[in-house]
C-alpha positions in Angstrom: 88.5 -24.8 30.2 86.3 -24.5 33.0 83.2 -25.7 31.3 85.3 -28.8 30.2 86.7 -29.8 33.7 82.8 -29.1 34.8 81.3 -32.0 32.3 84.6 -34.4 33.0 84.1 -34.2 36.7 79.8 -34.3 35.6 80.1 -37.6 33.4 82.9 -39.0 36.0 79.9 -39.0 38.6 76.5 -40.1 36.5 78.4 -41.5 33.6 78.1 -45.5 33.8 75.7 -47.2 35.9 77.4 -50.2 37.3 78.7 -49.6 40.9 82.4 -49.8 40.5 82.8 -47.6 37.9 80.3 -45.4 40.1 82.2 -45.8 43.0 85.6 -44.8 41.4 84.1 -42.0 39.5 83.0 -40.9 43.1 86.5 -41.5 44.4 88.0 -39.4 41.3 85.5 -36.7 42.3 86.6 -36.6 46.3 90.4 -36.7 45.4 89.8 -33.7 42.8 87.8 -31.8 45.6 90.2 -32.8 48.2 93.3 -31.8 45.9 91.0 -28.3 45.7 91.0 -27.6 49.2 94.5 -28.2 50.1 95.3 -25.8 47.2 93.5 -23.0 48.8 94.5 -24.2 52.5 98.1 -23.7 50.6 97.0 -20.1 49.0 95.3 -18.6 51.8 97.7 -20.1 54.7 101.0 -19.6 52.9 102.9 -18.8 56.1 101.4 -21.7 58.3 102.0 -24.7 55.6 105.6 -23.3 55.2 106.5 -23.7 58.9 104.9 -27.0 58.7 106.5 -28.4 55.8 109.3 -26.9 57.0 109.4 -28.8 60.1 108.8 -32.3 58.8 112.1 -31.7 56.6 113.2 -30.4 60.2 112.6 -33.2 62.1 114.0 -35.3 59.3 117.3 -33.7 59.5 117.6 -31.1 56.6 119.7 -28.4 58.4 118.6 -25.4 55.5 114.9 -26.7 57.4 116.2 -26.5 60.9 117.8 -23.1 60.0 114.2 -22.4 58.7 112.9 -23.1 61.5 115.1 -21.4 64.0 115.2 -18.0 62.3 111.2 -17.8 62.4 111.1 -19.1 66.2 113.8 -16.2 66.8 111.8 -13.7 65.1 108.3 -15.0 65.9 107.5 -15.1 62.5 104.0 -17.0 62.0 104.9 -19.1 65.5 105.4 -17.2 68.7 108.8 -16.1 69.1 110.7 -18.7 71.8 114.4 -18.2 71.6 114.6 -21.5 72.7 113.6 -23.5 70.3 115.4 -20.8 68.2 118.5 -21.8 69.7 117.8 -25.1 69.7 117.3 -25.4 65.9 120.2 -23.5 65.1 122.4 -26.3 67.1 120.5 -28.8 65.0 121.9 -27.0 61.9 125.1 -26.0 63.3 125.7 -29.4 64.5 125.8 -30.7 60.4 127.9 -27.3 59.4 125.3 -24.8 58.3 127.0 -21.5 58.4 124.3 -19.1 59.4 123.0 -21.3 61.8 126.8 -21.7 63.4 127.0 -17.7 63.6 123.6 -17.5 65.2 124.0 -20.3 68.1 127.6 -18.5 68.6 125.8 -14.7 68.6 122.5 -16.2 70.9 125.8 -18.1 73.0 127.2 -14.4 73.3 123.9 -13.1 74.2 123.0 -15.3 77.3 120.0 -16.6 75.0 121.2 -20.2 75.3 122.7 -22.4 77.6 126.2 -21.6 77.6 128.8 -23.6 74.9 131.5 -25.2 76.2 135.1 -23.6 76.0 136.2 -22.6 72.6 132.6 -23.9 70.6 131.6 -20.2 70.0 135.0 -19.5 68.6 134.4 -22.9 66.3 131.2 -22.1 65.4 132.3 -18.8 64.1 134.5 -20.4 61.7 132.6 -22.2 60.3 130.6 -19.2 59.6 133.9 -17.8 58.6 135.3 -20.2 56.4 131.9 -19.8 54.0 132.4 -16.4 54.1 130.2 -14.7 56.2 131.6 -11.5 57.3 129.8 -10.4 60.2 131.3 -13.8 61.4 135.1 -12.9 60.5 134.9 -9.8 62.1 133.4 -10.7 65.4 136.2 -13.5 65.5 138.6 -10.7 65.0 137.1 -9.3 67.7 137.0 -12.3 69.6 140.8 -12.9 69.6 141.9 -9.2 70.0 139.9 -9.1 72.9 141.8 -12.0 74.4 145.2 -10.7 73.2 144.4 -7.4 75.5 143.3 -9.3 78.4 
């Protein structure tokens, strides 16, 4: 297989001797090598292009992207870890209904790790979070609520 992708790429470059089909053969040949490289950019730098594509999708508005993107700012993983942009992400997210995201901006809310909600958006982003089933979520709404009963 090798050996045949060797003599393509070998004809595709001295093959014919007018200039455009030179020139395209050449053009084949850079696209091939370029194709290569990005490959093993890919293979070798498997955590950097994730966070990258990741962010494009991000930026475009995909909140499983933004969720992404917030959980490895939170943890630091392959970007240094800003709780910030964390938090920000997650409200990204939250903002279009993802559940995870929704209990994480309400948890970094409850953790002085982001500027505060307003009244009673904790307690809706935890149902959210609720309502698709996430139980950490139900319970600490439990919580929550018997906590203001005893008060």
């Amino acid at each position: 297989m090798r050996v045949h992708i060797c003599m393509t790429i070998m004809w595709a470059v001295v093959g014919h001797k007018s200039p455009g089909a030179r020139r395209m053969r050449l053009f084949l040949l850079a696209a091939v090598i370029t194709a290569g490289l990005l490959l093993l950019y890919i293979l070798l730098c498997y955590e950097d292009f994730h966070f990258h594509v990741a962010h494009v999708y991000a930026c475009l508005g995909y909140p499983n992207a933004q969720h992404i993107l917030g959980q490895r700012y939170l943890q630091g993983a392959g970007v240094e870890k800003n709780e910030d942009m964390a938090m920000h992400w997650f409200r990204q997210a939250a903002g279009q209904g993802h559940p995870h995201s929704s209990f994480n901006l309400a948890v970094g809310t409850l953790r002085n790790m982001t500027v505060a909600l307003e009244e009673g958006e904790v307690e809706k982003f935890l149902s959210v979070a609720a309502a698709h089933g996430l139980l950490e979520a139900q319970q600490l709404l439990e919580n929550i609520f018997k906590g203001r009963n005893l008060s």
